[in-house]
CSV table of C-alpha atoms and ligand atoms in Angstrom, one decimal:
chain,number,residue,atom,x,y,z
A,257,UNK,CA,3.7,13.2,23.2
A,258,UNK,CA,6.6,13.8,26.7
A,259,UNK,CA,2.8,13.6,28.5
A,260,UNK,CA,1.4,10.5,26.9
A,261,UNK,CA,6.1,9.2,27.6
A,262,UNK,CA,4.9,10.1,30.9
A,263,UNK,CA,2.1,8.5,31.9
A,264,UNK,CA,3.1,5.5,30.0
A,265,UNK,CA,6.3,5.4,31.5
A,266,UNK,CA,5.1,5.9,35.4
A,267,UNK,CA,1.6,3.5,34.3
A,268,UNK,CA,4.8,0.8,34.1
A,269,UNK,CA,6.9,1.6,36.5
A,270,UNK,CA,4.0,0.2,38.6
A,271,UNK,CA,4.4,-2.3,36.7
A,272,UNK,CA,7.3,-3.9,38.2
A,273,UNK,CA,7.6,-4.9,35.1
A,274,UNK,CA,9.2,-1.8,34.2
A,275,UNK,CA,12.4,-4.0,35.7
A,276,UNK,CA,13.4,-5.3,33.8
A,277,UNK,CA,13.6,-2.9,30.7
A,278,UNK,CA,16.7,-1.7,32.1
A,279,UNK,CA,19.6,-4.2,32.1
A,280,UNK,CA,20.6,-2.8,36.1
A,281,UNK,CA,17.0,-4.6,36.6
A,282,UNK,CA,15.8,-4.3,40.0
A,283,UNK,CA,14.7,-8.2,41.4
A,284,UNK,CA,11.6,-8.0,43.1
A,285,UNK,CA,11.6,-8.2,47.9
A,286,UNK,CA,13.4,-4.9,47.5
A,287,UNK,CA,15.5,-4.7,50.6
A,288,UNK,CA,16.6,-1.0,52.0
A,289,UNK,CA,19.7,-0.2,49.4
A,290,UNK,CA,18.1,-1.9,47.2
A,291,UNK,CA,15.0,0.7,47.6
A,292,UNK,CA,17.2,3.3,47.4
A,293,UNK,CA,18.8,2.0,44.4
A,294,UNK,CA,15.6,1.9,42.5
A,295,UNK,CA,14.4,5.6,44.2
A,296,UNK,CA,17.8,7.1,42.3
A,297,UNK,CA,17.0,5.7,39.3
A,298,UNK,CA,13.3,6.8,39.3
A,299,UNK,CA,15.3,10.4,39.9
A,300,UNK,CA,17.1,9.4,37.0
A,301,UNK,CA,14.8,9.1,34.9
A,302,UNK,CA,11.9,11.9,35.9
A,303,UNK,CA,15.2,13.9,35.1
A,304,UNK,CA,15.1,11.7,31.5
A,305,UNK,CA,11.6,12.9,30.7
A,306,UNK,CA,12.3,16.3,31.8
A,307,UNK,CA,14.7,16.3,29.0
A,308,UNK,CA,12.5,14.8,26.6
A,309,UNK,CA,9.6,17.1,27.6
A,310,UNK,CA,12.8,20.2,27.2
A,311,UNK,CA,13.5,18.1,23.6
A,312,UNK,CA,17.3,17.7,24.6
A,313,UNK,CA,16.8,13.2,24.8
A,314,UNK,CA,20.6,12.6,24.7
A,315,UNK,CA,21.8,8.4,23.0
A,316,UNK,CA,19.6,7.2,26.8
A,317,UNK,CA,17.5,9.2,26.3
A,318,UNK,CA,16.4,7.7,22.3
A,319,UNK,CA,16.8,4.5,23.6
A,320,UNK,CA,14.3,5.2,26.8
A,321,UNK,CA,12.0,7.0,24.5
A,322,UNK,CA,11.7,4.3,22.6
A,323,UNK,CA,10.8,1.6,24.4
A,324,UNK,CA,8.8,3.6,26.3
A,325,UNK,CA,7.0,5.0,22.9
A,326,UNK,CA,5.4,1.2,21.9
A,327,UNK,CA,1.2,0.7,23.6
A,328,UNK,CA,-0.2,-2.6,25.1
A,329,UNK,CA,1.2,-6.3,24.2
A,330,UNK,CA,4.3,-3.9,22.6
A,331,UNK,CA,4.1,-1.8,26.1
A,332,UNK,CA,7.6,-3.5,27.3
A,333,UNK,CA,9.0,-5.3,24.3
A,334,UNK,CA,10.1,-4.3,20.8
A,335,UNK,CA,8.8,-7.0,19.3
A,336,UNK,CA,11.3,-8.9,16.0
A,337,UNK,CA,8.5,-11.5,15.1
A,338,UNK,CA,9.1,-11.9,12.0
A,339,UNK,CA,4.8,-12.9,10.9
A,340,UNK,CA,2.9,-10.4,13.8
A,341,UNK,CA,4.6,-7.0,12.4
A,342,UNK,CA,2.4,-5.5,10.2
A,343,UNK,CA,-1.1,-7.2,11.6
A,344,UNK,CA,-0.5,-5.6,15.0
A,345,UNK,CA,-4.4,-3.4,15.7
A,346,UNK,CA,-4.3,-0.2,16.0
A,347,UNK,CA,-6.5,1.1,19.1
A,348,UNK,CA,-9.5,1.4,16.7
A,349,UNK,CA,-9.6,-1.7,16.0
A,350,UNK,CA,-9.2,-3.7,19.4
A,351,UNK,CA,-12.0,-0.9,20.4
A,352,UNK,CA,-14.1,-2.6,17.0
A,353,UNK,CA,-12.9,-6.5,18.0
A,354,UNK,CA,-15.2,-5.1,21.5
A,355,UNK,CA,-17.8,-3.9,20.5
A,356,UNK,CA,-18.2,-6.6,17.6
A,357,UNK,CA,-16.9,-9.4,19.0
A,358,UNK,CA,-20.1,-11.5,19.3
A,359,UNK,CA,-20.5,-14.0,16.5
A,360,UNK,CA,-23.4,-11.8,13.4
A,361,UNK,CA,-22.7,-8.5,15.3
A,362,UNK,CA,-22.3,-6.9,11.4
A,363,UNK,CA,-26.0,-8.4,10.6
A,364,UNK,CA,-28.3,-6.1,13.0
A,365,UNK,CA,-29.4,-4.0,10.4
A,366,UNK,CA,-28.6,-6.6,7.5
A,367,UNK,CA,-31.5,-5.7,4.9
A,368,UNK,CA,-32.6,-7.5,1.7
A,369,UNK,CA,-30.6,-7.8,-0.6
A,370,UNK,CA,-29.1,-9.6,2.5
A,371,UNK,CA,-24.9,-9.9,2.0
A,372,UNK,CA,-23.0,-9.0,3.8
A,373,UNK,CA,-21.1,-6.5,1.4
A,374,UNK,CA,-24.1,-5.1,0.8
A,375,UNK,CA,-25.0,-4.1,4.2
A,376,UNK,CA,-24.8,0.0,4.8
A,377,UNK,CA,-25.0,0.6,9.4
A,378,UNK,CA,-22.2,-0.3,9.6
A,379,UNK,CA,-20.8,1.1,6.8
A,380,UNK,CA,-19.7,-2.6,5.2
A,381,UNK,CA,-21.0,-1.7,1.3
A,382,UNK,CA,-18.9,1.9,1.4
A,383,UNK,CA,-15.4,-0.8,3.3
A,384,UNK,CA,-15.9,-2.9,0.0
A,385,UNK,CA,-15.5,-0.1,-2.1
A,386,UNK,CA,-13.5,1.6,-1.1
A,387,UNK,CA,-11.0,-1.8,-0.7
A,388,UNK,CA,-12.0,-1.7,-3.8
A,389,UNK,CA,-10.7,1.6,-5.6
A,390,UNK,CA,-7.6,1.2,-2.6
A,391,UNK,CA,-6.1,-1.9,-4.6
A,392,UNK,CA,-7.4,-0.1,-8.3
A,393,UNK,CA,-9.5,-3.2,-8.9
A,394,UNK,CA,-12.9,-3.5,-10.0
A,395,UNK,CA,-14.5,-5.8,-7.3
A,396,UNK,CA,-13.5,-6.2,-3.6
A,397,UNK,CA,-14.7,-8.5,-1.1
A,398,UNK,CA,-12.9,-9.9,2.6
A,399,UNK,CA,-12.2,-13.6,3.2
A,400,UNK,CA,-11.5,-15.3,6.5
A,401,UNK,CA,-7.7,-14.7,5.5
A,402,UNK,CA,-5.1,-15.0,2.0
A,403,UNK,CA,-5.8,-17.9,1.9
A,404,UNK,CA,-9.4,-17.9,1.5
A,405,UNK,CA,-8.9,-16.1,-1.8
A,406,UNK,CA,-6.8,-18.4,-2.8
A,407,UNK,CA,-9.4,-20.7,-3.4
A,408,UNK,CA,-11.6,-18.8,-4.5
A,409,UNK,CA,-9.9,-18.3,-6.8
A,410,UNK,CA,-9.2,-21.9,-7.6
A,411,UNK,CA,-11.5,-23.1,-6.6
A,412,UNK,CA,-13.2,-21.7,-10.0
A,413,UNK,CA,-10.5,-21.5,-12.8
A,414,UNK,CA,-8.9,-25.5,-12.0
A,415,UNK,CA,-10.7,-28.9,-12.3
A,416,UNK,CA,-8.2,-31.7,-11.9
A,417,UNK,CA,-5.2,-32.2,-13.4
A,418,UNK,CA,-5.2,-28.6,-14.3
A,419,UNK,CA,-2.0,-27.2,-13.9
A,420,UNK,CA,-1.5,-23.7,-12.0
A,421,UNK,CA,2.3,-21.5,-12.1
A,422,UNK,CA,3.3,-21.4,-8.4
A,423,UNK,CA,7.4,-19.6,-7.6
A,424,UNK,CA,9.8,-21.9,-6.1
A,425,UNK,CA,9.0,-19.8,-3.0
A,426,UNK,CA,4.5,-20.4,-2.8
A,427,UNK,CA,3.3,-20.8,0.3
A,428,UNK,CA,2.0,-23.8,1.2
A,429,UNK,CA,-2.0,-22.3,2.0
A,430,UNK,CA,-1.0,-21.6,-2.7
A,431,UNK,CA,-0.4,-25.5,-3.2
A,432,UNK,CA,-3.6,-26.5,-0.6
A,433,UNK,CA,-5.8,-24.1,-2.6
A,434,UNK,CA,-5.2,-25.7,-5.8
A,435,UNK,CA,-4.4,-29.2,-4.5
A,436,UNK,CA,-8.0,-28.7,-3.0
A,437,UNK,CA,-9.2,-27.3,-6.2
A,438,UNK,CA,-7.9,-31.0,-8.1
A,439,UNK,CA,-5.1,-28.8,-10.3
A,440,UNK,CA,-1.8,-29.9,-10.2
A,441,UNK,CA,0.8,-26.9,-9.0
A,442,UNK,CA,4.0,-26.2,-11.1
A,443,UNK,CA,7.3,-24.2,-9.5
A,444,UNK,CA,8.9,-21.5,-11.9
A,445,UNK,CA,13.2,-22.4,-10.3
A,446,UNK,CA,14.7,-18.8,-8.3
A,447,UNK,CA,17.5,-17.7,-9.6
A,448,UNK,CA,20.8,-17.4,-8.3
A,449,UNK,CA,19.6,-14.8,-6.1
A,450,UNK,CA,16.4,-16.4,-4.9
A,451,UNK,CA,14.2,-13.8,-7.3
A,452,UNK,CA,11.3,-15.0,-9.6
A,453,UNK,CA,12.2,-13.4,-12.7
A,454,UNK,CA,10.0,-13.0,-15.8
A,455,UNK,CA,11.6,-15.1,-18.6
A,456,UNK,CA,11.7,-18.3,-15.7
A,457,UNK,CA,8.3,-17.8,-15.7
A,458,UNK,CA,7.9,-17.9,-19.7
A,459,UNK,CA,9.7,-20.8,-20.1
A,460,UNK,CA,8.2,-22.5,-17.3
A,461,UNK,CA,4.8,-22.2,-19.2
A,462,UNK,CA,5.9,-23.8,-22.2
A,463,UNK,CA,7.7,-26.6,-20.4
A,464,UNK,CA,3.3,-27.2,-19.0
A,465,UNK,CA,2.4,-26.2,-22.4
A,466,UNK,CA,5.2,-29.2,-24.0
A,467,UNK,CA,4.4,-31.7,-21.1
A,468,UNK,CA,1.0,-31.9,-20.3
A,469,UNK,CA,-0.2,-30.6,-24.2
A,470,UNK,CA,-2.5,-27.4,-22.3
A,471,UNK,CA,-1.8,-24.1,-20.9
A,472,UNK,CA,-2.0,-23.6,-17.2
A,473,UNK,CA,-4.8,-22.6,-16.2
A,474,UNK,CA,-3.1,-19.7,-13.4
A,475,UNK,CA,-0.6,-18.5,-11.9
A,476,UNK,CA,0.0,-17.0,-8.9
A,477,UNK,CA,2.7,-15.2,-8.1
A,478,UNK,CA,3.3,-14.0,-4.4
A,479,UNK,CA,5.3,-9.6,-4.3
A,480,UNK,CA,7.5,-10.8,-1.7
A,481,UNK,CA,7.6,-14.6,-1.1
A,482,UNK,CA,8.2,-14.8,3.1
A,483,UNK,CA,11.6,-17.7,3.3
A,484,UNK,CA,13.3,-14.1,2.4
A,485,UNK,CA,11.0,-11.5,1.6
A,486,UNK,CA,12.7,-11.2,-1.7
A,487,UNK,CA,11.2,-8.8,-5.0
A,488,UNK,CA,10.5,-11.4,-7.3
A,489,UNK,CA,9.5,-9.8,-11.1
A,490,UNK,CA,5.8,-9.1,-9.9
A,491,UNK,CA,4.2,-6.9,-13.1
A,492,UNK,CA,6.8,-8.3,-15.9
A,493,UNK,CA,5.3,-12.0,-14.8
A,494,UNK,CA,1.7,-10.6,-14.7
A,495,UNK,CA,2.4,-9.6,-18.6
A,496,UNK,CA,4.0,-13.0,-19.0
A,497,UNK,CA,1.2,-14.2,-17.9
A,498,UNK,CA,-1.2,-12.3,-20.3
A,499,UNK,CA,0.3,-12.5,-23.4
A,500,UNK,CA,-0.8,-16.7,-23.1
A,501,UNK,CA,-3.9,-15.4,-21.8
A,502,UNK,CA,-3.9,-17.5,-18.2
A,503,UNK,CA,-5.3,-15.4,-15.7
A,504,UNK,CA,-2.8,-13.9,-13.3
A,505,UNK,CA,-3.1,-13.4,-9.4
A,506,UNK,CA,-1.0,-10.7,-7.4
A,507,UNK,CA,-0.4,-12.7,-3.9
A,508,UNK,CA,0.1,-9.4,-1.5
A,509,UNK,CA,0.0,-11.1,1.3
A,510,UNK,CA,3.6,-9.3,2.2
A,511,UNK,CA,2.4,-6.5,0.5
A,512,UNK,CA,-1.4,-5.3,0.9
A,513,UNK,CA,-1.4,-3.4,4.0
A,514,UNK,CA,2.2,-2.2,4.4
A,515,UNK,CA,2.4,-0.3,0.4
A,516,UNK,CA,0.9,0.9,-2.2
A,517,UNK,CA,-0.5,-1.3,-4.1
A,518,UNK,CA,-2.5,-0.9,-7.3
A,519,UNK,CA,-4.1,-3.9,-9.1
A,520,UNK,CA,-4.2,-2.8,-12.2
A,521,UNK,CA,-0.3,-1.2,-12.8
A,522,UNK,CA,1.1,-4.6,-12.3
A,523,UNK,CA,-1.9,-6.4,-14.3
A,524,UNK,CA,-3.4,-8.9,-11.6
A,525,UNK,CA,-6.7,-9.9,-12.4
A,526,UNK,CA,-7.4,-11.4,-8.9
A,527,UNK,CA,-4.8,-8.8,-6.0
A,528,UNK,CA,-5.7,-10.8,-2.7
A,529,UNK,CA,-4.0,-9.2,0.5
A,530,UNK,CA,-3.8,-10.4,4.9
A,531,UNK,CA,-5.5,-8.7,7.2
A,532,UNK,CA,-4.4,-10.3,10.2
A,533,UNK,CA,-0.2,-9.9,8.7
A,534,UNK,CA,-0.2,-6.6,6.8
A,535,UNK,CA,-4.0,-4.9,7.5
A,536,UNK,CA,-3.5,-4.3,11.2
A,537,UNK,CA,-6.9,-7.0,11.5
A,538,UNK,CA,-8.1,-9.5,13.6
A,539,UNK,CA,-7.5,-13.2,12.5
A,540,UNK,CA,-9.0,-14.8,9.9
A,541,UNK,CA,-9.3,-11.8,7.5
A,542,UNK,CA,-8.2,-11.5,4.5
A,543,UNK,CA,-9.0,-9.7,1.5
A,544,UNK,CA,-9.5,-10.6,-2.4
A,545,UNK,CA,-10.3,-8.5,-5.4
A,546,UNK,CA,-10.3,-8.6,-9.1
A,547,UNK,CA,-11.2,-6.9,-12.2
A,548,UNK,CA,-14.6,-7.3,-14.2
A,549,UNK,CA,-12.9,-9.6,-16.9
A,550,UNK,CA,-13.2,-11.9,-13.8
A,551,UNK,CA,-15.5,-11.0,-11.2
A,552,UNK,CA,-19.1,-12.3,-12.5
A,553,UNK,CA,-17.4,-16.0,-13.1
A,554,UNK,CA,-15.6,-15.6,-9.5
A,555,UNK,CA,-18.2,-13.7,-7.6
A,556,UNK,CA,-21.2,-15.8,-9.5
A,557,UNK,CA,-25.0,-15.7,-7.2
A,558,UNK,CA,-26.1,-19.3,-6.3
A,559,UNK,CA,-28.0,-20.4,-9.2
A,560,UNK,CA,-29.2,-23.9,-6.3
A,561,UNK,CA,-33.0,-24.5,-5.9
A,562,UNK,CA,-33.7,-26.9,-2.9
A,563,UNK,CA,-35.8,-29.9,-4.6
A,564,UNK,CA,-38.2,-29.9,-1.6
A,565,UNK,CA,-39.2,-27.2,-1.0
A,566,UNK,CA,-37.9,-24.9,-4.1
A,567,UNK,CA,-35.7,-22.7,-2.0
A,568,UNK,CA,-34.2,-20.2,-3.7
A,569,UNK,CA,-31.4,-18.1,-1.7
A,570,UNK,CA,-30.9,-15.0,-3.6
A,571,UNK,CA,-27.7,-13.8,-4.9
A,572,UNK,CA,-25.0,-15.3,-1.9
A,573,UNK,CA,-21.8,-15.8,-3.6
A,574,UNK,CA,-21.1,-20.0,-3.9
A,575,UNK,CA,-17.0,-19.4,-3.4
A,576,UNK,CA,-16.9,-17.2,-0.6
A,577,UNK,CA,-20.4,-19.6,0.4
A,578,UNK,CA,-22.3,-16.7,0.9
A,579,UNK,CA,-21.3,-14.3,3.6
A,580,UNK,CA,-17.9,-13.9,5.6
A,581,UNK,CA,-17.0,-11.2,7.6
A,582,UNK,CA,-19.9,-11.1,10.1
A,583,UNK,CA,-18.5,-9.7,13.0
A,584,UNK,CA,-14.8,-7.7,15.2
A,585,UNK,CA,-12.3,-9.3,11.7
A,586,UNK,CA,-14.2,-7.1,9.3
A,587,UNK,CA,-14.9,-4.2,11.9
A,588,UNK,CA,-11.4,-4.5,13.0
A,589,UNK,CA,-9.8,-3.8,9.3
A,590,UNK,CA,-13.0,-1.6,8.2
A,591,UNK,CA,-11.2,0.6,12.0
A,592,UNK,CA,-7.8,0.2,10.7
A,593,UNK,CA,-8.0,0.8,7.1
A,594,UNK,CA,-8.3,5.1,7.3
A,595,UNK,CA,-4.4,3.8,9.2
A,596,UNK,CA,-4.1,1.4,6.9
A,597,UNK,CA,-4.6,3.8,4.0
A,598,UNK,CA,-2.3,6.6,5.2
A,599,UNK,CA,0.5,4.8,6.3
A,600,UNK,CA,1.2,2.7,3.2
A,601,UNK,CA,1.9,5.9,2.4
A,602,UNK,CA,5.2,6.3,4.3
A,603,UNK,CA,6.9,2.3,3.2
A,604,UNK,CA,10.4,3.9,2.0
A,605,UNK,CA,10.6,4.7,6.0
A,606,UNK,CA,10.8,2.3,6.6
A,607,UNK,CA,12.7,0.2,5.1
A,608,UNK,CA,15.1,2.1,5.2
A,609,UNK,CA,14.8,1.6,8.9
A,610,UNK,CA,15.2,-2.2,8.6
A,611,UNK,CA,18.4,-1.3,6.7
A,612,UNK,CA,19.6,1.0,9.2
A,613,UNK,CA,19.4,-1.9,11.7
A,614,UNK,CA,21.2,-5.0,8.9
A,615,UNK,CA,23.2,-3.0,8.0
A,616,UNK,CA,24.1,-2.4,12.2
A,617,UNK,CA,23.8,-6.4,12.6
A,618,UNK,CA,26.3,-6.7,9.0
A,619,UNK,CA,28.4,-4.8,11.8
A,620,UNK,CA,28.8,-7.4,14.0
A,621,UNK,CA,31.5,-10.3,12.0
A,622,UNK,CA,30.4,-13.8,11.0
A,623,UNK,CA,26.5,-12.5,10.8
A,624,UNK,CA,25.0,-12.1,7.0
A,625,UNK,CA,21.8,-11.7,5.1
A,626,UNK,CA,19.8,-14.2,3.3
A,627,UNK,CA,17.7,-12.1,2.1
A,628,UNK,CA,17.6,-9.7,-0.9
A,629,UNK,CA,20.5,-6.6,0.6
A,630,UNK,CA,19.4,-3.5,0.5
A,631,UNK,CA,16.3,-4.1,1.7
A,632,UNK,CA,13.0,-4.0,0.3
A,633,UNK,CA,11.4,-5.3,3.1
A,634,UNK,CA,11.1,-4.8,6.1
A,635,UNK,CA,11.2,-8.8,6.5
A,636,UNK,CA,13.9,-10.1,6.8
A,637,UNK,CA,15.7,-13.5,7.2
A,638,UNK,CA,19.3,-13.4,8.7
A,639,UNK,CA,22.4,-16.1,10.0
A,640,UNK,CA,23.4,-15.6,12.9
A,641,UNK,CA,25.5,-19.2,12.4
A,642,UNK,CA,28.5,-17.4,12.2
A,643,UNK,CA,28.6,-15.0,14.8
A,644,UNK,CA,26.0,-15.4,18.2
A,645,UNK,CA,25.4,-18.3,17.5
A,646,UNK,CA,29.6,-19.7,17.6
A,647,UNK,CA,28.9,-18.3,21.4
A,648,UNK,CA,26.0,-21.0,21.5
A,649,UNK,CA,29.4,-23.5,21.7
A,650,UNK,CA,30.7,-22.9,25.0
A,651,UNK,CA,28.1,-21.4,26.9
A,652,UNK,CA,26.1,-23.3,29.7
A,653,UNK,CA,22.8,-22.1,28.1
A,654,UNK,CA,23.3,-22.9,24.6
A,655,UNK,CA,21.3,-22.0,21.5
A,656,UNK,CA,19.2,-20.2,24.1
A,657,UNK,CA,21.6,-17.7,25.3
A,658,UNK,CA,20.8,-15.2,22.6
A,659,UNK,CA,17.6,-15.6,23.2
A,660,UNK,CA,18.0,-14.3,27.5
A,661,UNK,CA,20.6,-11.4,26.2
A,662,UNK,CA,17.3,-10.0,23.8
A,663,UNK,CA,14.8,-10.7,26.4
A,664,UNK,CA,17.0,-8.5,28.9
A,665,UNK,CA,17.1,-6.3,26.5
A,666,UNK,CA,13.9,-5.8,25.9
A,667,UNK,CA,13.3,-7.6,22.8
A,668,UNK,CA,11.3,-10.0,21.8
A,669,UNK,CA,9.5,-12.3,19.0
A,670,UNK,CA,12.7,-14.6,18.0
A,671,UNK,CA,11.9,-18.2,18.4
A,672,UNK,CA,14.3,-18.8,21.3
A,673,UNK,CA,17.0,-21.2,21.2
A,674,UNK,CA,16.5,-21.2,16.5
A,675,UNK,CA,18.6,-18.5,16.1
A,676,UNK,CA,21.0,-19.9,13.8
A,677,UNK,CA,19.5,-19.1,10.4
A,678,UNK,CA,15.9,-16.6,11.4
A,679,UNK,CA,13.7,-14.5,10.7
A,680,UNK,CA,12.6,-10.9,11.8
A,681,UNK,CA,10.8,-7.9,10.6
A,682,UNK,CA,11.3,-3.9,12.1
A,683,UNK,CA,8.0,-2.9,11.1
A,684,UNK,CA,6.1,-0.3,12.6
A,685,UNK,CA,9.3,0.5,14.9
A,686,UNK,CA,10.3,3.7,15.0
A,687,UNK,CA,13.7,5.9,15.1
A,688,UNK,CA,13.7,5.2,18.2
A,689,UNK,CA,13.2,1.6,18.4
A,690,UNK,CA,15.6,0.2,15.6
A,691,UNK,CA,18.4,2.0,17.4
A,692,UNK,CA,18.8,1.0,20.4
A,693,UNK,CA,17.9,-2.9,18.7
A,694,UNK,CA,21.0,-2.2,16.2
A,695,UNK,CA,22.8,-0.7,20.0
A,696,UNK,CA,21.4,-3.5,21.9
A,697,UNK,CA,23.2,-5.9,19.2
A,698,UNK,CA,25.8,-4.3,19.5
A,699,UNK,CA,26.4,-4.7,22.9
A,700,UNK,CA,24.9,-8.6,23.1
A,701,UNK,CA,28.4,-9.0,20.6
A,702,UNK,CA,30.7,-7.2,22.6
A,703,UNK,CA,29.5,-8.1,25.5
A,704,UNK,CA,30.6,-11.5,24.7
A,705,UNK,CA,33.3,-10.4,22.6
A,706,UNK,CA,32.1,-11.0,19.0
A,707,UNK,CA,34.4,-8.2,16.6
A,708,UNK,CA,32.6,-5.3,15.1
A,709,UNK,CA,33.0,-3.4,12.9
A,710,UNK,CA,32.8,0.1,12.6
A,711,UNK,CA,32.8,1.0,9.3
A,712,UNK,CA,29.1,-0.1,7.3
A,713,UNK,CA,30.8,-3.7,4.9
A,714,UNK,CA,28.9,-5.9,2.4
A,715,UNK,CA,27.2,-8.7,2.9
A,716,UNK,CA,28.8,-11.6,2.7
A,717,UNK,CA,27.3,-13.4,-0.7
A,718,UNK,CA,24.7,-15.9,-0.2
B,940,LIG,C1,3.5,-15.5,1.2
B,940,LIG,C2,2.0,-16.3,2.4
B,940,LIG,N1,1.2,-16.4,1.2
B,940,LIG,C3,0.2,-16.2,2.4
B,940,LIG,C4,0.0,-16.7,3.2
B,940,LIG,C5,-1.4,-17.0,4.1
B,940,LIG,O1,-1.6,-15.6,5.1
B,940,LIG,P1,-3.4,-16.0,5.7
B,940,LIG,O2,-2.8,-16.4,6.4
B,940,LIG,O3,-3.8,-14.5,5.9
B,940,LIG,O4,-4.4,-16.8,5.1
B,940,LIG,C6,0.7,-16.4,4.0
B,940,LIG,C7,1.0,-16.8,5.3
B,940,LIG,O5,2.2,-17.2,6.2
B,940,LIG,C8,2.0,-15.7,3.4
B,940,LIG,O6,3.5,-15.7,4.6
């Protein structure tokens, strides 16, 4: 690590932006005095690096290491953007993207039967098998985003006027997928903790049956929703769906690629994941995995024959419009896959880091966590109206003061000026970075004389 950090550091320093990392940043266009100050800083930092190499880091060392031990776009900042975190590419994916950026570059060795998931060079066929196995499902296909996975399923199962059960926190793309197929969404209400329960799902199914005289044709629920990233009763909901003989789609946009997902254990007929959200892949990419009961229908091949030319199109799958990801998107997914398979095994550690940071934020009086707490996910919705935003009331930069402060601390990813109730994600930050992040929030609070509790406090109930 030491050599890597040193090299990173030296390269970054030359880039001048490094100065922005430190609060005592030296502006550009240095006079002699400033130059001397900068040289002093360099000497100090070299000593810190030497400390690091000797394994005798001080808290300050840890902070700096945390800041430096990141790469490429993140190299200057700690990025807490809510939806970018787990989609960031691995180095392998970046290389694959360059090599396979050309459209149809997957098709060089496409041979009969002429379908993406059958190509063996590069090993796309094996990748499909591995994906299905990894999710413990029978078949897997890559799709341009989770939304296209929903669409393939709704357009298979939903007819005009059919009802589809979704959560009251369902993503808009689920609504569109149902609408596109002519169906009608029926939302399961949340309980007082913003959780979708199996009981409420069963009640909703009964209600639809009574109202329409027909059972819904699909239950489609997010394991973690996009608003709070609360965990919903996914396995029990799957059981309820099956008791009514309704197929169950598990939306793993926030799980597939960050935590282990076992489709059979969950009782999912369909598992949908998002490559660019959670699998370190280029957008748009995703996965649709299917069990044997529904694979023949969802993955049916074309029977169409040209009326003039009598042309047929072999084994192209109708719902996927034949082939799907034909270049860098797919190859980036494949290149990141070994890392992704490994990283899901460390989800518990990611959740610990998330809780560490949220605990620190809650020590700043007036801060609230709107998501369930303790956190079970790295994406969290917080409310800082009663803490940092109180400063905004009188600050000349108004709501932007907070973003200015975060940027000055080398932290980005919040929506500038929109930090009253807002979302952030700690996924992929190492412990040094999480400590640095927590300290930075505390320092900002202290700078503006917001009360900070020393002991861990429980959050205000939502
Ligand atoms: C819960 C949820 N499902 C589905 C999607 C859509 O995913 P994709 O962009 O891969 O189509 C999102 C995107 O934000 C989401 O949050």
